[in-house]
Amino acid sequence: MSTELESTRRALRDAVAQAERAAELARLLDAAQARLAEAERSVEEARALAERLSEAEAALETERAAADKLRRELAEQRFQAEVANWKLSSIKVARWNRLGDAIKSGKSNPVRLAKGLRTAAKPVKRPSAPKRKPVTPVAGKEERPGAAYQATTSTRTLGGASFKLKPFRVPTGPNTRPHITAAVIADPHAEALLRYEWRQTTGFTPRDFARVLPLEVPHLLVVESVTEGPWAEEITGEPGEGIRALLAWCAERGIRTVFWHTKGPVDAYAATAQLFEHRFTNDLSVPWPRLQYGVQPRVHNPLPLAGGRIDRVLTLDQLLPGHLTYPDVLTSYRWPAAADCPPGTPQWRLAEIAACGTPIGTEADSRRAHVALRRAYQMGTMTERVDEMLETVGLPSARATLETSVLLPITDPHLVEHGLAQVAKQTGVAQVIVIGPPEAELRARDVLPDLDVVHRRPQPSMSEGAMLAAGLDLCEADLVAVMDPRDVYGPHYLADLRRAFLFSTADIVGKAAYYAHLRKPQATLLKQPEAEYAYLPEIAGATLLARRNALREIGFADLSEGWDEVMMRQCRTDGIKVFSADRFGYVRVRDEDRWLLGAAHLVEYGSAEPHALI
């Protein structure tokens, strides 16, 4: 009897324990669902605010254009009024008019007539003709790159149907090298590639360069083989007096001069090019130093249009009708589900389309699009091209780097090998801070022989957040990454993530969209697939890549679980921008994770690496 009673008691205790666990699981599930709902609301609010901001900026730009037009019309009316007054004054002092007045006033008085005729015969100085005055720009108007360089065509036509687009907003900066000023003569395409690489002066002509350029004397003059505009005739065939005068002006001031042949037969520009100190070309048949087009991260990037993509594959002719300005081209690049480009499409065009995240081909394949985007950047950015130019001409190309220090906290000795192997795959890493058991130091120096390895042994009571805070003080690179030794990182993980700093204005970059693998059920999940390439309230802590100074200001909470949530709340409070990049290159690995089960989509039962690591 006592045995049965004891068995019953144990069963009751087990039942109570299971009920408590079930209640706790239910509470955790409710909390996770509440957090998910809050995150989704925040995403929608952020998108709505971004859309409203885009509309407000577009409306402001329209108002500015209308105001400028009115000011030009008013200036023209004032000029015409001055011309009319000048004509009236000229008529009054004309000899024939004065003779007529003398005859009319002296017809009844011979003495007065004779006196009037003598006075009318004397020469009188005529008033000077008025001159048009330049319209003064509005005070406070943006003078940064892209400020007056926005899309103007917001509609596209396909098969007789009209589509309204929300144009891509061309960014107004920042400049990569604010210490260098360049005077540039280029067509709109090349100007768009160069405008963010330095402080750029454009728009001067053969008639006014001597007045415009002294306002901010450039360090460098770059002249492209332009086909239109006031300089086209000056540089084609026999050099014109205007280009000779410009080069002489530069020589007097020690300004370096560069001619960049990008189009047309080189023979048409050969005579002019010989007058420059340095010559470059993108034509493989010309024996000059190479300067190829490269993608410009400020404008060739996967940031989406506010209205999203159309669910169609477009040919290149449909995508880029001939009337588009280059800012409108940047909008079109982001519009289709895919771009079907014919053989013979210039390589630079393919690279620009791919860099905007648009699949090239007859299908909308996000994996292929991501690989093509990566390849377009690997072929070279315009920043790297300008580095080559400046090195050749002898100007300093100092600019911010994207070198990275990696924080690797290891709380479980069994994870040492796996964690170090994930870091060893990465490129662009200058330093690794390993916070872990003593054996981690020797293994780190063996596995990472070419990196600066710093090891610290944590105190037994230290939380993961405290370990990260201690490691942050040792970081020396411009960017700091946090990597979790439990997770899987692809070989392109950090390179892909760093790319976001080239086109976003965020201080923290990471992933809100990512793949996860749960070992116990052998399930592969995808969390928030819609959260790619967007400014969002939070990203996963194990994917954090941040500017070192910004991270030091925020700091790490003294927690083992949830330190990233505390950091994201602090970012929202302080107004620090957080950017979610692509879904690829990372897999969150756990035995089980009930929160993920309620907040992610099931992909399949099996490995996540074939989906994530491309």
Coordinates of C-alpha atoms in Angstrom, one line a residue:
M1 CA 0.0 0.0 0.0
S2 CA 2.8 2.4 1.0
T3 CA 4.5 1.6 -2.4
E4 CA 1.4 2.5 -4.3
L5 CA 1.0 5.7 -2.3
E6 CA 4.6 6.7 -2.9
S7 CA 4.1 6.0 -6.6
T8 CA 1.0 8.1 -6.6
R9 CA 2.8 10.9 -4.9
R10 CA 5.7 10.8 -7.4
A11 CA 3.2 10.8 -10.3
L12 CA 1.4 13.8 -8.7
R13 CA 4.8 15.6 -8.3
D14 CA 5.7 14.9 -11.9
A15 CA 2.3 16.1 -13.1
V16 CA 2.6 19.3 -11.1
A17 CA 6.1 19.8 -12.5
Q18 CA 4.9 19.2 -16.0
A19 CA 2.0 21.6 -15.5
E20 CA 4.4 24.2 -14.2
R21 CA 6.7 23.7 -17.3
A22 CA 3.7 23.9 -19.6
A23 CA 2.6 27.1 -17.9
E24 CA 6.1 28.5 -18.3
L25 CA 6.2 27.5 -21.9
A26 CA 2.8 29.0 -22.5
R27 CA 4.0 32.2 -20.9
L28 CA 7.2 32.2 -23.0
L29 CA 5.1 31.6 -26.1
D30 CA 2.8 34.5 -25.3
A31 CA 5.7 36.7 -24.6
A32 CA 7.4 35.7 -27.9
Q33 CA 4.2 36.3 -29.9
A34 CA 3.8 39.7 -28.2
R35 CA 7.4 40.6 -29.2
L36 CA 6.9 39.4 -32.7
A37 CA 3.7 41.4 -33.0
E38 CA 5.5 44.5 -31.7
A39 CA 8.4 43.9 -34.1
E40 CA 6.0 43.6 -37.0
R41 CA 4.2 46.8 -36.0
S42 CA 7.6 48.5 -35.7
V43 CA 8.5 47.3 -39.2
E44 CA 5.3 48.6 -40.6
E45 CA 5.7 52.0 -38.8
A46 CA 9.3 52.3 -40.1
R47 CA 8.2 51.6 -43.6
A48 CA 5.3 54.0 -43.4
L49 CA 7.6 56.7 -42.0
A50 CA 10.1 56.0 -44.8
E51 CA 7.4 56.3 -47.4
R52 CA 6.1 59.5 -45.9
L53 CA 9.6 60.9 -45.7
S54 CA 10.2 60.0 -49.4
E55 CA 6.9 61.7 -50.4
A56 CA 7.8 64.8 -48.3
E57 CA 11.2 65.0 -49.9
A58 CA 9.7 64.6 -53.4
A59 CA 7.1 67.3 -52.6
L60 CA 9.9 69.6 -51.2
E61 CA 12.0 69.1 -54.4
T62 CA 9.0 69.9 -56.5
E63 CA 8.3 73.1 -54.5
R64 CA 12.0 74.1 -54.9
A65 CA 11.9 73.5 -58.6
A66 CA 8.7 75.6 -58.9
A67 CA 10.2 78.3 -56.8
D68 CA 13.3 78.4 -58.9
K69 CA 11.2 78.6 -62.0
L70 CA 9.2 81.5 -60.6
R71 CA 12.4 83.3 -59.6
R72 CA 13.8 82.8 -63.1
E73 CA 10.6 84.1 -64.7
L74 CA 10.5 87.1 -62.4
A75 CA 14.1 87.9 -63.2
E76 CA 13.3 87.7 -66.9
Q77 CA 10.3 90.0 -66.5
R78 CA 12.5 92.5 -64.6
F79 CA 15.1 92.3 -67.4
Q80 CA 12.5 92.9 -70.1
A81 CA 11.2 95.9 -68.1
E82 CA 14.7 97.3 -68.0
V83 CA 15.1 96.7 -71.7
A84 CA 11.8 98.6 -72.4
N85 CA 12.9 101.6 -70.2
W86 CA 16.3 101.6 -72.0
K87 CA 14.6 101.7 -75.4
L88 CA 12.4 104.5 -74.3
S89 CA 15.4 106.5 -72.9
S90 CA 17.3 105.8 -76.1
I91 CA 14.4 107.2 -78.2
K92 CA 14.2 110.3 -76.1
V93 CA 17.9 111.2 -76.6
A94 CA 18.0 110.2 -80.3
R95 CA 18.9 113.2 -82.5
W96 CA 15.9 112.9 -84.8
N97 CA 13.6 112.9 -81.7
R98 CA 15.2 116.0 -80.2
L99 CA 15.0 117.8 -83.6
G100 CA 11.3 117.0 -83.8
D101 CA 10.8 118.3 -80.3
A102 CA 12.7 121.6 -81.2
I103 CA 10.6 122.2 -84.3
K104 CA 7.4 121.5 -82.5
S105 CA 8.2 123.8 -79.6
G106 CA 9.7 126.6 -81.8
K107 CA 7.3 126.7 -84.7
S108 CA 5.8 130.0 -83.5
N109 CA 9.0 131.5 -82.2
P110 CA 12.0 131.7 -84.6
V111 CA 14.5 132.5 -81.8
R112 CA 13.4 129.5 -79.8
L113 CA 13.5 127.4 -82.9
A114 CA 17.1 128.3 -83.7
K115 CA 18.2 127.7 -80.2
G116 CA 16.4 124.4 -80.1
L117 CA 18.0 123.2 -83.3
R118 CA 21.5 124.1 -82.1
T119 CA 20.9 122.2 -78.9
A120 CA 19.5 119.1 -80.8
A121 CA 22.5 119.1 -83.1
K122 CA 24.9 118.5 -80.2
P123 CA 25.8 114.8 -79.5
V124 CA 24.2 113.2 -76.4
K125 CA 25.5 110.1 -74.7
R126 CA 23.0 107.2 -74.9
P127 CA 22.2 105.1 -71.9
S128 CA 23.9 101.7 -71.6
A129 CA 21.9 98.6 -72.5
P130 CA 20.9 96.5 -69.5
K131 CA 22.5 93.0 -69.0
R132 CA 21.0 89.8 -67.7
K133 CA 22.0 89.1 -64.2
P134 CA 22.5 85.5 -63.0
V135 CA 19.7 84.2 -60.8
T136 CA 21.1 83.9 -57.3
P137 CA 20.5 80.5 -55.8
V138 CA 18.2 80.2 -52.8
A139 CA 19.9 80.6 -49.5
G140 CA 20.4 77.3 -47.8
K141 CA 19.9 75.2 -50.9
E142 CA 21.7 71.9 -50.8
E143 CA 25.1 71.9 -52.5
R144 CA 26.1 68.3 -51.6
P145 CA 26.4 65.6 -54.2
G146 CA 22.9 64.7 -55.6
A147 CA 21.1 67.6 -54.1
A148 CA 19.9 68.8 -57.5
Y149 CA 20.3 65.4 -59.1
Q150 CA 17.0 63.6 -58.7
A151 CA 14.7 61.4 -60.9
T152 CA 12.1 63.3 -62.9
T153 CA 10.2 60.6 -64.7
S154 CA 7.9 58.7 -62.3
T155 CA 5.9 56.7 -64.8
R156 CA 6.8 53.8 -67.1
T157 CA 4.8 52.4 -70.0
L158 CA 4.6 48.6 -70.8
G159 CA 2.3 47.3 -73.5
G160 CA 0.2 50.4 -73.4
A161 CA -0.2 50.3 -69.6
S162 CA 1.1 53.1 -67.5
F163 CA 2.9 52.4 -64.1
K164 CA 3.5 54.9 -61.4
L165 CA 6.8 54.6 -59.7
K166 CA 8.1 56.2 -56.5
P167 CA 11.6 57.3 -57.7
F168 CA 14.8 56.2 -56.1
R169 CA 16.1 59.1 -54.0
V170 CA 19.7 59.8 -55.0
P171 CA 21.7 60.4 -51.8
T172 CA 23.3 63.7 -51.2
G173 CA 26.5 62.3 -49.6
P174 CA 28.7 61.7 -47.8
N175 CA 31.9 62.2 -49.7
T176 CA 34.5 59.5 -49.5
R177 CA 37.5 62.0 -49.6
P178 CA 36.3 65.4 -48.3
H179 CA 39.9 66.6 -48.3
I180 CA 40.2 66.6 -52.1
T181 CA 38.4 68.9 -54.5
A182 CA 38.2 67.9 -58.2
A183 CA 37.0 70.0 -61.2
V184 CA 35.2 67.6 -63.4
I185 CA 34.0 67.8 -67.1
A186 CA 32.0 64.6 -67.7
D187 CA 28.8 63.2 -69.1
P188 CA 26.0 62.5 -66.6
H189 CA 26.9 58.8 -66.2
A190 CA 30.6 59.4 -65.4
E191 CA 29.6 62.4 -63.2
A192 CA 27.3 60.1 -61.2
L193 CA 30.2 57.6 -60.7
L194 CA 32.6 60.3 -59.5
R195 CA 30.4 62.8 -57.5
Y196 CA 30.8 61.0 -54.2
E197 CA 34.5 60.4 -54.3
W198 CA 35.6 63.9 -53.5
R199 CA 34.3 67.5 -53.4
Q200 CA 33.3 68.0 -57.0
T201 CA 33.0 71.2 -59.1
T202 CA 31.1 70.9 -62.3
G203 CA 29.1 73.1 -64.7
F204 CA 31.8 75.6 -65.6
T205 CA 32.3 76.5 -69.3
P206 CA 35.2 77.7 -71.5
R207 CA 33.9 81.3 -70.9
D208 CA 33.5 81.3 -67.1
F209 CA 36.0 78.7 -65.6
A210 CA 38.4 81.5 -64.6
R211 CA 35.6 83.0 -62.5
V212 CA 34.1 79.8 -61.1
L213 CA 37.1 77.6 -60.2
P214 CA 38.9 80.2 -58.0
L215 CA 36.0 80.1 -55.6
E216 CA 37.4 76.7 -54.5
V217 CA 40.7 76.0 -56.2
P218 CA 40.7 72.2 -57.1
H219 CA 43.5 69.8 -56.5
L220 CA 42.7 67.9 -59.7
L221 CA 41.1 68.4 -63.1
V222 CA 39.4 65.4 -64.7
V223 CA 38.1 65.7 -68.2
E224 CA 36.1 62.8 -69.8
S225 CA 35.8 62.3 -73.5
V226 CA 32.4 64.1 -73.5
T227 CA 30.2 64.0 -76.6
E228 CA 27.8 66.9 -75.6
G229 CA 28.0 70.2 -73.9
P230 CA 30.2 73.3 -74.2
W231 CA 33.4 71.3 -73.9
A232 CA 32.7 68.7 -76.6
E233 CA 34.0 70.8 -79.5
E234 CA 37.0 72.0 -77.4
I235 CA 38.4 68.5 -76.9
T236 CA 37.5 66.8 -80.2
G237 CA 40.0 67.0 -83.1
E238 CA 42.3 70.0 -82.7
P239 CA 42.2 71.3 -79.1
G240 CA 40.2 74.5 -78.7
E241 CA 41.4 77.8 -77.1
G242 CA 39.1 77.1 -74.2
I243 CA 40.7 73.8 -73.2
R244 CA 44.2 75.2 -73.7
A245 CA 43.4 78.2 -71.5
L246 CA 41.9 75.9 -68.8
L247 CA 45.0 73.7 -68.8
A248 CA 47.3 76.8 -68.7
W249 CA 45.3 78.0 -65.7
C250 CA 45.8 74.7 -64.0
A251 CA 49.5 74.6 -64.8
E252 CA 50.0 78.0 -63.2
R253 CA 48.5 76.7 -59.9
G254 CA 50.1 73.2 -59.9
I255 CA 46.7 71.5 -60.4
R256 CA 47.1 68.0 -61.7
T257 CA 45.3 67.2 -65.0
V258 CA 43.7 63.9 -66.1
F259 CA 42.1 62.9 -69.4
W260 CA 39.7 59.9 -69.2
H261 CA 38.8 58.3 -72.5
T262 CA 35.5 56.4 -72.0
K263 CA 33.8 56.5 -75.4
G264 CA 34.3 57.3 -79.0
P265 CA 37.4 56.7 -81.2
V266 CA 40.5 57.6 -79.3
D267 CA 41.9 59.3 -82.4
A268 CA 39.3 62.0 -82.1
Y269 CA 40.7 63.0 -78.6
A270 CA 44.4 62.1 -79.1
A271 CA 45.6 65.7 -79.7
T272 CA 43.8 67.0 -76.7
A273 CA 44.8 64.1 -74.4
Q274 CA 48.5 64.8 -75.1
L275 CA 48.1 68.2 -73.4
F276 CA 47.2 66.5 -70.1
E277 CA 49.7 65.2 -67.5
H278 CA 47.9 61.9 -67.2
R279 CA 45.7 59.8 -69.6
F280 CA 43.5 56.9 -68.8
T281 CA 41.1 54.7 -70.9
N282 CA 38.6 51.9 -70.5
D283 CA 39.4 50.7 -74.0
L284 CA 41.6 47.6 -74.0
S285 CA 43.0 48.4 -77.4
V286 CA 44.4 51.8 -76.4
P287 CA 47.9 51.7 -74.8
W288 CA 47.1 54.0 -71.9
P289 CA 46.7 53.1 -68.2
R290 CA 43.3 51.4 -67.5
L291 CA 40.5 53.2 -65.6
Q292 CA 37.4 51.1 -66.0
Y293 CA 33.9 52.0 -64.8
G294 CA 33.1 50.6 -61.4
V295 CA 29.9 50.4 -59.5
Q296 CA 29.2 53.4 -57.2
P297 CA 27.9 52.1 -53.9
R298 CA 26.0 55.3 -53.1
V299 CA 23.7 54.7 -56.1
H300 CA 24.3 51.1 -57.3
N301 CA 23.0 49.2 -54.3
P302 CA 20.1 46.9 -53.3
L303 CA 18.1 49.6 -51.4
P304 CA 14.6 49.0 -52.7
L305 CA 12.1 51.4 -54.2
A306 CA 9.4 52.6 -51.8
G307 CA 6.8 50.9 -53.9
G308 CA 8.6 47.6 -54.4
R309 CA 9.2 45.7 -57.6
I310 CA 6.8 44.9 -60.4
D311 CA 6.1 41.2 -60.8
R312 CA 7.5 41.0 -64.4
V313 CA 10.7 40.2 -66.2
L314 CA 11.6 43.1 -68.5
T315 CA 13.9 43.2 -71.5
L316 CA 16.6 45.8 -71.5
D317 CA 14.7 48.0 -74.0
Q318 CA 11.6 47.9 -71.7
L319 CA 13.7 48.6 -68.7
L320 CA 15.7 51.6 -70.2
P321 CA 13.7 53.5 -72.8
G322 CA 15.9 56.1 -74.5
H323 CA 14.4 59.3 -72.9
L324 CA 15.6 58.5 -69.3
T325 CA 18.0 60.7 -67.4
Y326 CA 20.6 58.9 -65.4
P327 CA 18.7 59.4 -62.1
D328 CA 15.7 57.8 -63.8
V329 CA 17.9 54.9 -64.9
L330 CA 18.7 54.3 -61.2
T331 CA 15.0 54.0 -60.5
S332 CA 14.5 51.6 -63.4
Y333 CA 17.3 49.4 -62.3
R334 CA 15.3 48.6 -59.1
W335 CA 11.9 48.1 -60.7
P336 CA 11.6 44.7 -62.4
A337 CA 11.5 41.2 -60.9
A338 CA 14.4 40.4 -63.3
A339 CA 16.1 42.0 -66.3
D340 CA 16.6 39.9 -69.4
C341 CA 19.7 41.4 -71.0
P342 CA 20.7 40.4 -74.5
P343 CA 24.2 39.2 -75.4
G344 CA 26.6 42.1 -76.0
T345 CA 25.2 44.2 -73.1
P346 CA 28.2 46.2 -71.8
Q347 CA 29.8 44.7 -68.7
W348 CA 29.4 47.9 -66.7
R349 CA 25.6 47.9 -67.4
L350 CA 25.3 44.4 -66.2
A351 CA 27.3 45.2 -63.1
E352 CA 25.2 48.2 -62.3
I353 CA 21.9 46.2 -62.6
A354 CA 23.3 43.4 -60.5
A355 CA 24.6 45.8 -57.8
C356 CA 21.0 47.1 -57.5
G357 CA 19.9 43.6 -56.5
T358 CA 18.0 42.9 -59.7
P359 CA 18.3 39.3 -61.0
I360 CA 19.7 39.1 -64.5
G361 CA 18.0 36.5 -66.6
T362 CA 14.5 35.2 -67.3
E363 CA 13.7 34.3 -63.7
A364 CA 13.5 36.1 -60.4
D365 CA 16.1 34.1 -58.4
S366 CA 17.1 35.8 -55.2
R367 CA 20.1 33.5 -54.6
R368 CA 21.6 34.1 -58.1
A369 CA 20.9 37.8 -57.6
H370 CA 22.8 37.9 -54.4
V371 CA 25.8 36.1 -55.9
A372 CA 25.7 38.5 -58.9
L373 CA 25.6 41.5 -56.6
R374 CA 28.6 40.2 -54.7
R375 CA 30.5 39.7 -58.0
A376 CA 29.6 43.2 -59.2
Y377 CA 31.3 44.7 -56.1
Q378 CA 34.2 42.3 -56.3
M379 CA 34.9 43.5 -59.9
G380 CA 35.7 46.9 -58.3
T381 CA 33.9 49.9 -57.0
M382 CA 34.5 53.5 -58.2
T383 CA 36.1 54.2 -54.9
E384 CA 38.8 51.6 -55.7
R385 CA 39.1 53.0 -59.2
V386 CA 39.7 56.5 -57.9
D387 CA 42.3 55.1 -55.5
E388 CA 44.2 53.8 -58.5
M389 CA 43.9 57.2 -60.3
L390 CA 45.1 59.2 -57.3
E391 CA 48.0 56.9 -56.7
T392 CA 49.1 57.4 -60.3
V393 CA 48.8 61.2 -60.2
G394 CA 50.4 61.5 -56.8
L395 CA 47.6 62.7 -54.6
P396 CA 46.8 61.2 -51.2
S397 CA 43.9 58.7 -51.2
A398 CA 43.3 58.6 -47.5
R399 CA 39.8 57.4 -46.6
A400 CA 38.0 55.4 -44.0
T401 CA 38.6 51.7 -44.0
L402 CA 36.3 48.8 -43.3
E403 CA 38.9 46.7 -41.4
T404 CA 37.2 44.6 -38.6
S405 CA 38.0 43.5 -35.1
V406 CA 36.0 40.3 -34.2
L407 CA 34.8 39.7 -30.7
L408 CA 34.5 35.9 -30.0
P409 CA 33.2 35.1 -26.5
I410 CA 33.6 31.3 -25.8
T411 CA 31.8 30.1 -22.7
D412 CA 31.9 26.4 -23.5
P413 CA 35.4 24.8 -24.1
H414 CA 33.8 22.3 -26.5
L415 CA 33.1 25.3 -28.9
V416 CA 36.6 26.5 -29.2
E417 CA 37.4 24.7 -32.5
H418 CA 34.1 25.5 -34.1
G419 CA 34.2 29.1 -33.2
L420 CA 37.8 29.7 -34.4
A421 CA 37.0 27.9 -37.7
Q422 CA 34.1 30.4 -38.4
V423 CA 36.5 33.3 -37.9
A424 CA 39.2 31.7 -40.1
K425 CA 36.8 31.7 -43.1
Q426 CA 36.4 35.5 -43.1
T427 CA 38.2 38.2 -45.1
G428 CA 39.0 41.7 -44.0
V429 CA 39.6 40.8 -40.4
A430 CA 42.5 42.6 -38.8
Q431 CA 42.1 41.5 -35.2
V432 CA 40.4 38.8 -33.1
I433 CA 39.6 39.2 -29.5
V434 CA 39.1 35.8 -27.9
I435 CA 37.5 35.7 -24.5
G436 CA 37.5 32.1 -23.3
P437 CA 39.3 29.3 -21.6
P438 CA 43.2 29.1 -21.5
E439 CA 43.4 26.5 -24.3
A440 CA 41.6 28.9 -26.6
E441 CA 44.7 31.1 -26.8
L442 CA 47.1 28.5 -28.3
R443 CA 44.4 27.2 -30.6
A444 CA 43.6 30.7 -31.8
R445 CA 47.2 31.4 -32.7
D446 CA 47.5 28.1 -34.6
V447 CA 44.2 28.5 -36.5
L448 CA 44.6 32.2 -37.1
P449 CA 48.4 32.7 -37.7
D450 CA 48.1 35.8 -39.9
L451 CA 45.8 37.8 -37.5
D452 CA 46.4 39.8 -34.4
V453 CA 45.0 37.5 -31.7
V454 CA 44.3 38.9 -28.3
H455 CA 43.2 36.5 -25.6
R456 CA 41.5 37.2 -22.3
R457 CA 40.4 34.7 -19.7
P458 CA 37.0 35.6 -18.3
Q459 CA 36.1 35.5 -14.6
P460 CA 33.9 32.6 -13.6
S461 CA 31.0 34.9 -12.8
M462 CA 31.2 37.1 -16.0
S463 CA 28.1 37.2 -18.2
E464 CA 28.5 37.1 -22.0
G465 CA 27.7 40.9 -22.1
A466 CA 30.5 41.6 -19.6
M467 CA 32.9 39.5 -21.7
L468 CA 32.0 41.5 -24.8
A469 CA 32.4 44.8 -22.9
A470 CA 35.8 43.8 -21.8
G471 CA 36.8 42.8 -25.3
L472 CA 35.5 46.0 -26.8
D473 CA 38.1 48.0 -25.0
L474 CA 40.8 46.0 -26.8
C475 CA 39.4 46.5 -30.3
E476 CA 41.5 48.7 -32.7
A477 CA 39.8 48.4 -36.1
D478 CA 37.1 50.8 -37.4
L479 CA 34.4 48.1 -37.3
V480 CA 33.6 45.6 -34.6
A481 CA 31.8 42.3 -35.2
V482 CA 30.3 39.9 -32.7
M483 CA 30.4 36.2 -33.6
D484 CA 28.7 33.4 -31.7
P485 CA 30.8 30.2 -31.5
R486 CA 27.6 28.1 -31.6
D487 CA 26.5 29.4 -35.0
V488 CA 27.7 28.8 -38.6
Y489 CA 29.1 31.7 -40.7
G490 CA 29.8 31.4 -44.5
P491 CA 33.1 32.6 -46.0
H492 CA 31.5 35.7 -47.4
Y493 CA 29.6 36.6 -44.2
L494 CA 31.6 39.6 -43.1
A495 CA 32.4 40.8 -46.6
D496 CA 28.7 40.9 -47.4
L497 CA 27.8 42.6 -44.2
R498 CA 30.6 45.2 -44.5
R499 CA 29.2 46.2 -47.9
A500 CA 26.2 47.8 -46.2
F501 CA 28.4 50.5 -44.7
L502 CA 29.2 51.6 -48.3
F503 CA 25.6 52.6 -49.1
S504 CA 23.6 52.9 -45.8
T505 CA 23.9 55.6 -43.1
A506 CA 23.6 53.1 -40.2
D507 CA 26.1 52.8 -37.4
I508 CA 25.0 49.2 -36.8
V509 CA 24.5 46.5 -39.4
G510 CA 23.3 43.0 -39.0
K511 CA 20.6 40.5 -39.9
A512 CA 16.9 40.6 -39.0
A513 CA 16.3 38.1 -41.8
Y514 CA 18.3 34.9 -41.4
Y515 CA 18.2 31.1 -41.5
A516 CA 18.1 28.9 -38.3
H517 CA 18.6 25.2 -37.7
L518 CA 17.2 23.3 -34.7
R519 CA 19.0 20.1 -34.1
K520 CA 16.4 18.1 -32.2
P521 CA 13.6 18.4 -34.8
Q522 CA 16.2 18.8 -37.6
A523 CA 14.2 21.8 -38.8
T524 CA 15.5 24.6 -41.0
L525 CA 13.7 27.9 -40.5
L526 CA 13.7 31.3 -42.1
K527 CA 13.1 34.3 -39.9
Q528 CA 11.6 37.6 -41.2
P529 CA 12.3 37.1 -45.0
E530 CA 10.8 40.5 -45.7
A531 CA 13.3 42.3 -43.4
E532 CA 16.2 42.5 -45.9
Y533 CA 17.8 45.8 -46.8
A534 CA 15.8 47.9 -44.5
Y535 CA 16.3 50.1 -41.4
L536 CA 14.7 48.2 -38.6
P537 CA 14.3 48.4 -34.8
E538 CA 16.6 45.4 -34.1
I539 CA 18.9 42.7 -35.5
A540 CA 20.3 39.5 -34.1
G541 CA 23.2 40.0 -31.7
A542 CA 25.2 37.2 -33.2
T543 CA 25.2 39.1 -36.5
L544 CA 26.2 42.5 -35.1
L545 CA 28.7 44.6 -37.0
A546 CA 29.1 48.2 -35.8
R547 CA 31.3 51.2 -36.0
R548 CA 33.6 51.0 -33.0
N549 CA 33.0 54.5 -31.7
A550 CA 29.2 54.1 -31.8
L551 CA 29.4 50.7 -30.1
R552 CA 31.5 52.2 -27.3
E553 CA 28.9 54.9 -26.7
I554 CA 26.1 52.3 -26.4
G555 CA 28.0 49.5 -24.5
F556 CA 27.0 46.0 -23.7
A557 CA 24.5 45.1 -21.0
D558 CA 25.8 42.7 -18.2
L559 CA 23.6 39.8 -19.3
S560 CA 24.2 36.4 -20.8
E561 CA 20.9 36.3 -22.6
G562 CA 19.2 39.3 -24.1
W563 CA 22.1 41.7 -24.2
D564 CA 21.3 42.4 -27.8
E565 CA 17.7 43.3 -27.0
V566 CA 18.8 45.8 -24.4
M567 CA 21.3 47.3 -27.0
M568 CA 18.6 47.6 -29.7
R569 CA 16.3 49.4 -27.2
Q570 CA 19.1 51.8 -26.4
C571 CA 19.6 52.4 -30.1
R572 CA 15.9 53.3 -30.5
T573 CA 16.1 55.6 -27.6
D574 CA 19.3 57.4 -28.8
G575 CA 18.2 57.5 -32.5
I576 CA 21.1 55.3 -33.7
K577 CA 20.3 53.8 -37.1
V578 CA 20.3 50.0 -37.3
F579 CA 20.3 48.3 -40.8
S580 CA 19.3 44.8 -41.7
A581 CA 21.2 43.4 -44.6
D582 CA 20.6 40.2 -46.6
R583 CA 19.4 36.8 -45.3
F584 CA 22.5 34.8 -46.5
G585 CA 25.8 33.8 -45.0
Y586 CA 24.7 33.0 -41.5
V587 CA 22.8 30.1 -39.7
R588 CA 21.7 30.3 -36.1
V589 CA 22.2 26.9 -34.6
R590 CA 20.4 25.7 -31.4
D591 CA 19.2 22.4 -30.1
E592 CA 15.7 23.9 -29.8
D593 CA 14.2 27.3 -29.7
R594 CA 10.5 27.7 -29.0
W595 CA 10.6 31.4 -29.8
L596 CA 12.0 30.8 -33.2
L597 CA 9.4 28.1 -33.8
G598 CA 6.7 30.7 -33.3
A599 CA 8.5 33.5 -35.2
A600 CA 9.9 31.9 -38.3
H601 CA 8.8 30.1 -41.4
L602 CA 9.6 26.4 -41.8
V603 CA 11.8 25.8 -44.9
E604 CA 12.4 22.1 -44.7
Y605 CA 13.5 19.3 -42.4
G606 CA 17.2 19.1 -43.1
S607 CA 20.4 21.2 -43.2
A608 CA 20.2 24.9 -43.4
E609 CA 23.6 25.4 -45.0
P610 CA 22.6 24.7 -48.6
H611 CA 20.0 27.5 -48.3
A612 CA 22.1 30.1 -46.4
L613 CA 25.7 29.6 -47.4
I614 CA 26.1 30.8 -51.1

